[in-house]
């Protein structure tokens, strides 16, 4: 009886273990399936993204090529247009330079003639001024010489007068000195005579 009970317990225990193992296995399978599907999904998504990237890259390359060709065409067109404009501007500039050169030459010619006329006029004016200054200078010299001659004459008269005055003055002084000396001699003679009379 006890043996039967043990068998029943062991059977229940086995069933319990089998149930647990089944659950574990089921859970494991489920996890593995989910993981597998998840991995496949990820791989598919990656491959899809990669493919999309390649398609995008190919489309971008095509677009770049197209844009490059369009740009090259545009540059060529712009270059031709620019060259035409430069040529046009060069011709226009050359025409302007030619026009300016002719105008400048005309101006120089006109200025040269005007300058020559001015020089001629200045030369005539200068000659007239020199002539005028020469006449003025000659008149001044003549006037200065006459004034100098007048002064010399005046100085000579003054000097002669001075000499005459000095001579008269000197003669007066000599006369005065002689009279004084004669007076002095007479006085000395009188004194000697008086001295002689006293001695006798």
PDB file of C-alpha atoms in Angstrom:
ATOM      1  CA  UNK A   1       0.000   0.000   0.000  1.00  0.00           C
ATOM      2  CA  UNK A   2       2.777   2.328   0.925  1.00  0.00           C
ATOM      3  CA  UNK A   3       4.630   1.290  -2.195  1.00  0.00           C
ATOM      4  CA  UNK A   4       1.595   2.202  -4.301  1.00  0.00           C
ATOM      5  CA  UNK A   5       1.443   5.583  -2.607  1.00  0.00           C
ATOM      6  CA  UNK A   6       5.128   6.114  -3.365  1.00  0.00           C
ATOM      7  CA  UNK A   7       4.549   5.191  -6.970  1.00  0.00           C
ATOM      8  CA  UNK A   8       1.650   7.654  -7.202  1.00  0.00           C
ATOM      9  CA  UNK A   9       3.818  10.401  -5.681  1.00  0.00           C
ATOM     10  CA  UNK A  10       6.694   9.622  -8.009  1.00  0.00           C
ATOM     11  CA  UNK A  11       4.283   9.665 -10.957  1.00  0.00           C
ATOM     12  CA  UNK A  12       2.932  13.042  -9.926  1.00  0.00           C
ATOM     13  CA  UNK A  13       6.445  14.292  -9.418  1.00  0.00           C
ATOM     14  CA  UNK A  14       7.402  13.109 -12.918  1.00  0.00           C
ATOM     15  CA  UNK A  15       4.340  14.726 -14.423  1.00  0.00           C
ATOM     16  CA  UNK A  16       5.161  17.945 -12.606  1.00  0.00           C
ATOM     17  CA  UNK A  17       8.742  17.828 -13.860  1.00  0.00           C
ATOM     18  CA  UNK A  18       7.560  17.012 -17.395  1.00  0.00           C
ATOM     19  CA  UNK A  19       5.133  19.895 -17.237  1.00  0.00           C
ATOM     20  CA  UNK A  20       7.883  22.247 -16.054  1.00  0.00           C
ATOM     21  CA  UNK A  21      10.279  20.952 -18.685  1.00  0.00           C
ATOM     22  CA  UNK A  22       7.591  21.384 -21.344  1.00  0.00           C
ATOM     23  CA  UNK A  23       6.951  24.910 -20.228  1.00  0.00           C
ATOM     24  CA  UNK A  24      10.675  25.670 -20.236  1.00  0.00           C
ATOM     25  CA  UNK A  25      11.106  24.063 -23.657  1.00  0.00           C
ATOM     26  CA  UNK A  26       8.028  25.874 -24.988  1.00  0.00           C
ATOM     27  CA  UNK A  27       9.277  29.171 -23.644  1.00  0.00           C
ATOM     28  CA  UNK A  28      12.726  28.489 -25.037  1.00  0.00           C
ATOM     29  CA  UNK A  29      11.294  27.602 -28.474  1.00  0.00           C
ATOM     30  CA  UNK A  30       9.117  30.655 -28.403  1.00  0.00           C
ATOM     31  CA  UNK A  31      12.108  32.825 -27.504  1.00  0.00           C
ATOM     32  CA  UNK A  32      14.238  31.200 -30.190  1.00  0.00           C
ATOM     33  CA  UNK A  33      11.472  31.721 -32.757  1.00  0.00           C
ATOM     34  CA  UNK A  34      11.015  35.299 -31.803  1.00  0.00           C
ATOM     35  CA  UNK A  35      14.758  35.867 -31.896  1.00  0.00           C
ATOM     36  CA  UNK A  36      14.999  34.159 -35.295  1.00  0.00           C
ATOM     37  CA  UNK A  37      12.142  36.200 -36.729  1.00  0.00           C
ATOM     38  CA  UNK A  38      13.598  39.339 -35.139  1.00  0.00           C
ATOM     39  CA  UNK A  39      17.022  38.639 -36.688  1.00  0.00           C
ATOM     40  CA  UNK A  40      15.483  37.882 -40.080  1.00  0.00           C
ATOM     41  CA  UNK A  41      13.385  41.040 -39.810  1.00  0.00           C
ATOM     42  CA  UNK A  42      16.459  43.079 -38.919  1.00  0.00           C
ATOM     43  CA  UNK A  43      18.457  41.528 -41.765  1.00  0.00           C
ATOM     44  CA  UNK A  44      15.615  42.217 -44.191  1.00  0.00           C
ATOM     45  CA  UNK A  45      15.345  45.761 -42.961  1.00  0.00           C
ATOM     46  CA  UNK A  46      19.114  46.262 -43.306  1.00  0.00           C
ATOM     47  CA  UNK A  47      19.135  44.731 -46.797  1.00  0.00           C
ATOM     48  CA  UNK A  48      16.183  46.920 -47.747  1.00  0.00           C
ATOM     49  CA  UNK A  49      17.915  50.032 -46.406  1.00  0.00           C
ATOM     50  CA  UNK A  50      21.138  49.062 -48.140  1.00  0.00           C
ATOM     51  CA  UNK A  51      19.295  48.496 -51.432  1.00  0.00           C
ATOM     52  CA  UNK A  52      17.454  51.773 -51.038  1.00  0.00           C
ATOM     53  CA  UNK A  53      20.789  53.500 -50.360  1.00  0.00           C
ATOM     54  CA  UNK A  54      22.286  51.967 -53.537  1.00  0.00           C
ATOM     55  CA  UNK A  55      19.264  52.993 -55.599  1.00  0.00           C
ATOM     56  CA  UNK A  56      19.431  56.493 -54.085  1.00  0.00           C
ATOM     57  CA  UNK A  57      23.173  56.641 -54.745  1.00  0.00           C
ATOM     58  CA  UNK A  58      22.624  55.531 -58.370  1.00  0.00           C
ATOM     59  CA  UNK A  59      19.859  58.109 -58.825  1.00  0.00           C
ATOM     60  CA  UNK A  60      22.045  60.799 -57.227  1.00  0.00           C
ATOM     61  CA  UNK A  61      24.939  59.827 -59.536  1.00  0.00           C
ATOM     62  CA  UNK A  62      22.626  60.073 -62.533  1.00  0.00           C
ATOM     63  CA  UNK A  63      21.378  63.442 -61.285  1.00  0.00           C
ATOM     64  CA  UNK A  64      24.943  64.644 -60.656  1.00  0.00           C
ATOM     65  CA  UNK A  65      25.944  63.562 -64.153  1.00  0.00           C
ATOM     66  CA  UNK A  66      22.900  65.308 -65.576  1.00  0.00           C
ATOM     67  CA  UNK A  67      23.590  68.437 -63.505  1.00  0.00           C
ATOM     68  CA  UNK A  68      27.282  68.356 -64.555  1.00  0.00           C
ATOM     69  CA  UNK A  69      26.370  68.194 -68.223  1.00  0.00           C
ATOM     70  CA  UNK A  70      23.837  70.978 -67.735  1.00  0.00           C
ATOM     71  CA  UNK A  71      26.384  73.036 -65.819  1.00  0.00           C
ATOM     72  CA  UNK A  72      29.056  72.464 -68.500  1.00  0.00           C
ATOM     73  CA  UNK A  73      26.580  73.571 -71.164  1.00  0.00           C
ATOM     74  CA  UNK A  74      25.735  76.634 -69.077  1.00  0.00           C
ATOM     75  CA  UNK A  75      29.441  77.471 -68.519  1.00  0.00           C
ATOM     76  CA  UNK A  76      30.162  77.051 -72.241  1.00  0.00           C
ATOM     77  CA  UNK A  77      27.235  79.300 -73.084  1.00  0.00           C
ATOM     78  CA  UNK A  78      28.286  81.870 -70.433  1.00  0.00           C
ATOM     79  CA  UNK A  79      31.918  81.728 -71.678  1.00  0.00           C
ATOM     80  CA  UNK A  80      30.850  82.378 -75.266  1.00  0.00           C
ATOM     81  CA  UNK A  81      28.594  85.211 -74.103  1.00  0.00           C
ATOM     82  CA  UNK A  82      31.394  86.652 -71.953  1.00  0.00           C
ATOM     83  CA  UNK A  83      33.910  86.401 -74.825  1.00  0.00           C
ATOM     84  CA  UNK A  84      31.436  88.202 -77.096  1.00  0.00           C
ATOM     85  CA  UNK A  85      30.951  90.903 -74.449  1.00  0.00           C
ATOM     86  CA  UNK A  86      34.729  91.266 -73.925  1.00  0.00           C
ATOM     87  CA  UNK A  87      35.242  91.546 -77.692  1.00  0.00           C
ATOM     88  CA  UNK A  88      32.495  94.141 -77.892  1.00  0.00           C
ATOM     89  CA  UNK A  89      33.893  96.066 -74.908  1.00  0.00           C
ATOM     90  CA  UNK A  90      37.428  95.895 -76.402  1.00  0.00           C
ATOM     91  CA  UNK A  91      36.225  97.339 -79.708  1.00  0.00           C
ATOM     92  CA  UNK A  92      34.266 100.009 -77.862  1.00  0.00           C
ATOM     93  CA  UNK A  93      37.284 100.826 -75.669  1.00  0.00           C
ATOM     94  CA  UNK A  94      39.601 101.000 -78.703  1.00  0.00           C
ATOM     95  CA  UNK A  95      37.147 103.377 -80.403  1.00  0.00           C
ATOM     96  CA  UNK A  96      37.012 105.516 -77.247  1.00  0.00           C
ATOM     97  CA  UNK A  97      40.829 105.546 -76.934  1.00  0.00           C
ATOM     98  CA  UNK A  98      41.146 106.568 -80.602  1.00  0.00           C
ATOM     99  CA  UNK A  99      38.559 109.305 -80.086  1.00  0.00           C
ATOM    100  CA  UNK A 100      40.261 110.495 -76.882  1.00  0.00           C
ATOM    101  CA  UNK A 101      43.676 110.454 -78.631  1.00  0.00           C
ATOM    102  CA  UNK A 102      42.394 112.605 -81.490  1.00  0.00           C
ATOM    103  CA  UNK A 103      40.705 114.939 -79.013  1.00  0.00           C
ATOM    104  CA  UNK A 104      43.895 115.136 -76.920  1.00  0.00           C
ATOM    105  CA  UNK A 105      46.030 115.834 -80.007  1.00  0.00           C
ATOM    106  CA  UNK A 106      43.629 118.612 -81.019  1.00  0.00           C
ATOM    107  CA  UNK A 107      43.771 120.011 -77.488  1.00  0.00           C
ATOM    108  CA  UNK A 108      47.601 119.864 -77.438  1.00  0.00           C
ATOM    109  CA  UNK A 109      47.769 121.583 -80.832  1.00  0.00           C
ATOM    110  CA  UNK A 110      45.365 124.269 -79.646  1.00  0.00           C
ATOM    111  CA  UNK A 111      47.247 124.676 -76.359  1.00  0.00           C
ATOM    112  CA  UNK A 112      50.597 124.871 -78.232  1.00  0.00           C
ATOM    113  CA  UNK A 113      49.309 127.597 -80.544  1.00  0.00           C
ATOM    114  CA  UNK A 114      47.844 129.470 -77.576  1.00  0.00           C
ATOM    115  CA  UNK A 115      51.120 129.095 -75.649  1.00  0.00           C
ATOM    116  CA  UNK A 116      53.173 130.317 -78.650  1.00  0.00           C
ATOM    117  CA  UNK A 117      50.863 133.327 -78.974  1.00  0.00           C
ATOM    118  CA  UNK A 118      51.226 134.029 -75.257  1.00  0.00           C
ATOM    119  CA  UNK A 119      55.035 133.703 -75.438  1.00  0.00           C
ATOM    120  CA  UNK A 120      55.117 136.077 -78.410  1.00  0.00           C
ATOM    121  CA  UNK A 121      52.900 138.525 -76.573  1.00  0.00           C
ATOM    122  CA  UNK A 122      54.983 138.191 -73.382  1.00  0.00           C
ATOM    123  CA  UNK A 123      58.175 138.727 -75.426  1.00  0.00           C
ATOM    124  CA  UNK A 124      56.783 141.903 -76.970  1.00  0.00           C
ATOM    125  CA  UNK A 125      55.598 143.111 -73.563  1.00  0.00           C
ATOM    126  CA  UNK A 126      58.990 142.314 -72.060  1.00  0.00           C
ATOM    127  CA  UNK A 127      60.845 144.157 -74.822  1.00  0.00           C
ATOM    128  CA  UNK A 128      58.541 147.133 -74.354  1.00  0.00           C
ATOM    129  CA  UNK A 129      59.127 147.006 -70.605  1.00  0.00           C
ATOM    130  CA  UNK A 130      62.920 146.752 -71.055  1.00  0.00           C
ATOM    131  CA  UNK A 131      62.857 149.711 -73.455  1.00  0.00           C
ATOM    132  CA  UNK A 132      60.721 151.687 -71.012  1.00  0.00           C
ATOM    133  CA  UNK A 133      62.955 150.701 -68.089  1.00  0.00           C
ATOM    134  CA  UNK A 134      66.066 151.644 -70.132  1.00  0.00           C
ATOM    135  CA  UNK A 135      64.678 155.096 -70.909  1.00  0.00           C
ATOM    136  CA  UNK A 136      63.622 155.524 -67.282  1.00  0.00           C
ATOM    137  CA  UNK A 137      67.045 154.388 -66.078  1.00  0.00           C
ATOM    138  CA  UNK A 138      68.839 156.790 -68.513  1.00  0.00           C
ATOM    139  CA  UNK A 139      66.637 159.641 -67.308  1.00  0.00           C
ATOM    140  CA  UNK A 140      67.426 158.696 -63.704  1.00  0.00           C
ATOM    141  CA  UNK A 141      71.176 158.550 -64.423  1.00  0.00           C
ATOM    142  CA  UNK A 142      71.049 161.943 -66.176  1.00  0.00           C
ATOM    143  CA  UNK A 143      69.141 163.431 -63.284  1.00  0.00           C
ATOM    144  CA  UNK A 144      71.540 161.864 -60.741  1.00  0.00           C
ATOM    145  CA  UNK A 145      74.589 163.199 -62.639  1.00  0.00           C
ATOM    146  CA  UNK A 146      73.135 166.718 -62.850  1.00  0.00           C
ATOM    147  CA  UNK A 147      72.339 166.585 -59.138  1.00  0.00           C
ATOM    148  CA  UNK A 148      75.863 165.332 -58.388  1.00  0.00           C
ATOM    149  CA  UNK A 149      77.455 168.082 -60.541  1.00  0.00           C
ATOM    150  CA  UNK A 150      75.307 170.670 -58.751  1.00  0.00           C
ATOM    151  CA  UNK A 151      76.419 169.259 -55.389  1.00  0.00           C
ATOM    152  CA  UNK A 152      80.108 169.265 -56.460  1.00  0.00           C
ATOM    153  CA  UNK A 153      79.804 172.872 -57.611  1.00  0.00           C
ATOM    154  CA  UNK A 154      78.079 173.839 -54.373  1.00  0.00           C
ATOM    155  CA  UNK A 155      80.752 172.027 -52.352  1.00  0.00           C
ATOM    156  CA  UNK A 156      83.545 173.802 -54.279  1.00  0.00           C
ATOM    157  CA  UNK A 157      81.989 177.231 -53.652  1.00  0.00           C
ATOM    158  CA  UNK A 158      81.514 176.321 -49.992  1.00  0.00           C
ATOM    159  CA  UNK A 159      85.116 175.112 -49.778  1.00  0.00           C
ATOM    160  CA  UNK A 160      86.465 178.267 -51.462  1.00  0.00           C
ATOM    161  CA  UNK A 161      84.428 180.398 -49.085  1.00  0.00           C
ATOM    162  CA  UNK A 162      85.775 178.370 -46.163  1.00  0.00           C
ATOM    163  CA  UNK A 163      89.355 178.744 -47.399  1.00  0.00           C
ATOM    164  CA  UNK A 164      88.841 182.498 -47.833  1.00  0.00           C
ATOM    165  CA  UNK A 165      87.312 182.808 -44.373  1.00  0.00           C
ATOM    166  CA  UNK A 166      90.112 180.716 -42.862  1.00  0.00           C
ATOM    167  CA  UNK A 167      92.780 182.835 -44.637  1.00  0.00           C
ATOM    168  CA  UNK A 168      91.195 186.076 -43.375  1.00  0.00           C
ATOM    169  CA  UNK A 169      90.924 184.607 -39.924  1.00  0.00           C
ATOM    170  CA  UNK A 170      94.549 183.486 -40.060  1.00  0.00           C
ATOM    171  CA  UNK A 171      95.718 186.909 -41.308  1.00  0.00           C
ATOM    172  CA  UNK A 172      93.767 188.566 -38.512  1.00  0.00           C
ATOM    173  CA  UNK A 173      95.370 186.217 -36.003  1.00  0.00           C
ATOM    174  CA  UNK A 174      98.864 186.899 -37.422  1.00  0.00           C
ATOM    175  CA  UNK A 175      98.252 190.658 -37.319  1.00  0.00           C
ATOM    176  CA  UNK A 176      97.019 190.359 -33.748  1.00  0.00           C
ATOM    177  CA  UNK A 177     100.007 188.224 -32.760  1.00  0.00           C
ATOM    178  CA  UNK A 178     102.449 190.722 -34.384  1.00  0.00           C
ATOM    179  CA  UNK A 179     100.825 193.674 -32.583  1.00  0.00           C
ATOM    180  CA  UNK A 180     100.970 191.744 -29.315  1.00  0.00           C
ATOM    181  CA  UNK A 181     104.619 190.857 -29.897  1.00  0.00           C
ATOM    182  CA  UNK A 182     105.460 194.508 -30.819  1.00  0.00           C
ATOM    183  CA  UNK A 183     103.668 195.650 -27.696  1.00  0.00           C
ATOM    184  CA  UNK A 184     105.609 193.089 -25.696  1.00  0.00           C
ATOM    185  CA  UNK A 185     108.927 194.235 -27.209  1.00  0.00           C
ATOM    186  CA  UNK A 186     108.168 197.897 -26.504  1.00  0.00           C
ATOM    187  CA  UNK A 187     107.334 197.027 -22.908  1.00  0.00           C
ATOM    188  CA  UNK A 188     110.589 195.070 -22.512  1.00  0.00           C
ATOM    189  CA  UNK A 189     112.599 197.890 -24.082  1.00  0.00           C
ATOM    190  CA  UNK A 190     111.043 200.432 -21.716  1.00  0.00           C
ATOM    191  CA  UNK A 191     111.829 198.251 -18.715  1.00  0.00           C
ATOM    192  CA  UNK A 192     115.460 197.838 -19.837  1.00  0.00           C
ATOM    193  CA  UNK A 193     115.786 201.558 -20.292  1.00  0.00           C
ATOM    194  CA  UNK A 194     114.351 202.187 -16.864  1.00  0.00           C
ATOM    195  CA  UNK A 195     116.711 199.599 -15.420  1.00  0.00           C
ATOM    196  CA  UNK A 196     119.708 201.261 -17.091  1.00  0.00           C
ATOM    197  CA  UNK A 197     118.681 204.693 -15.783  1.00  0.00           C
ATOM    198  CA  UNK A 198     118.395 203.280 -12.308  1.00  0.00           C
ATOM    199  CA  UNK A 199     121.831 201.723 -12.550  1.00  0.00           C
ATOM    200  CA  UNK A 200     123.486 205.045 -13.588  1.00  0.00           C
TER     201      UNK A 200
END
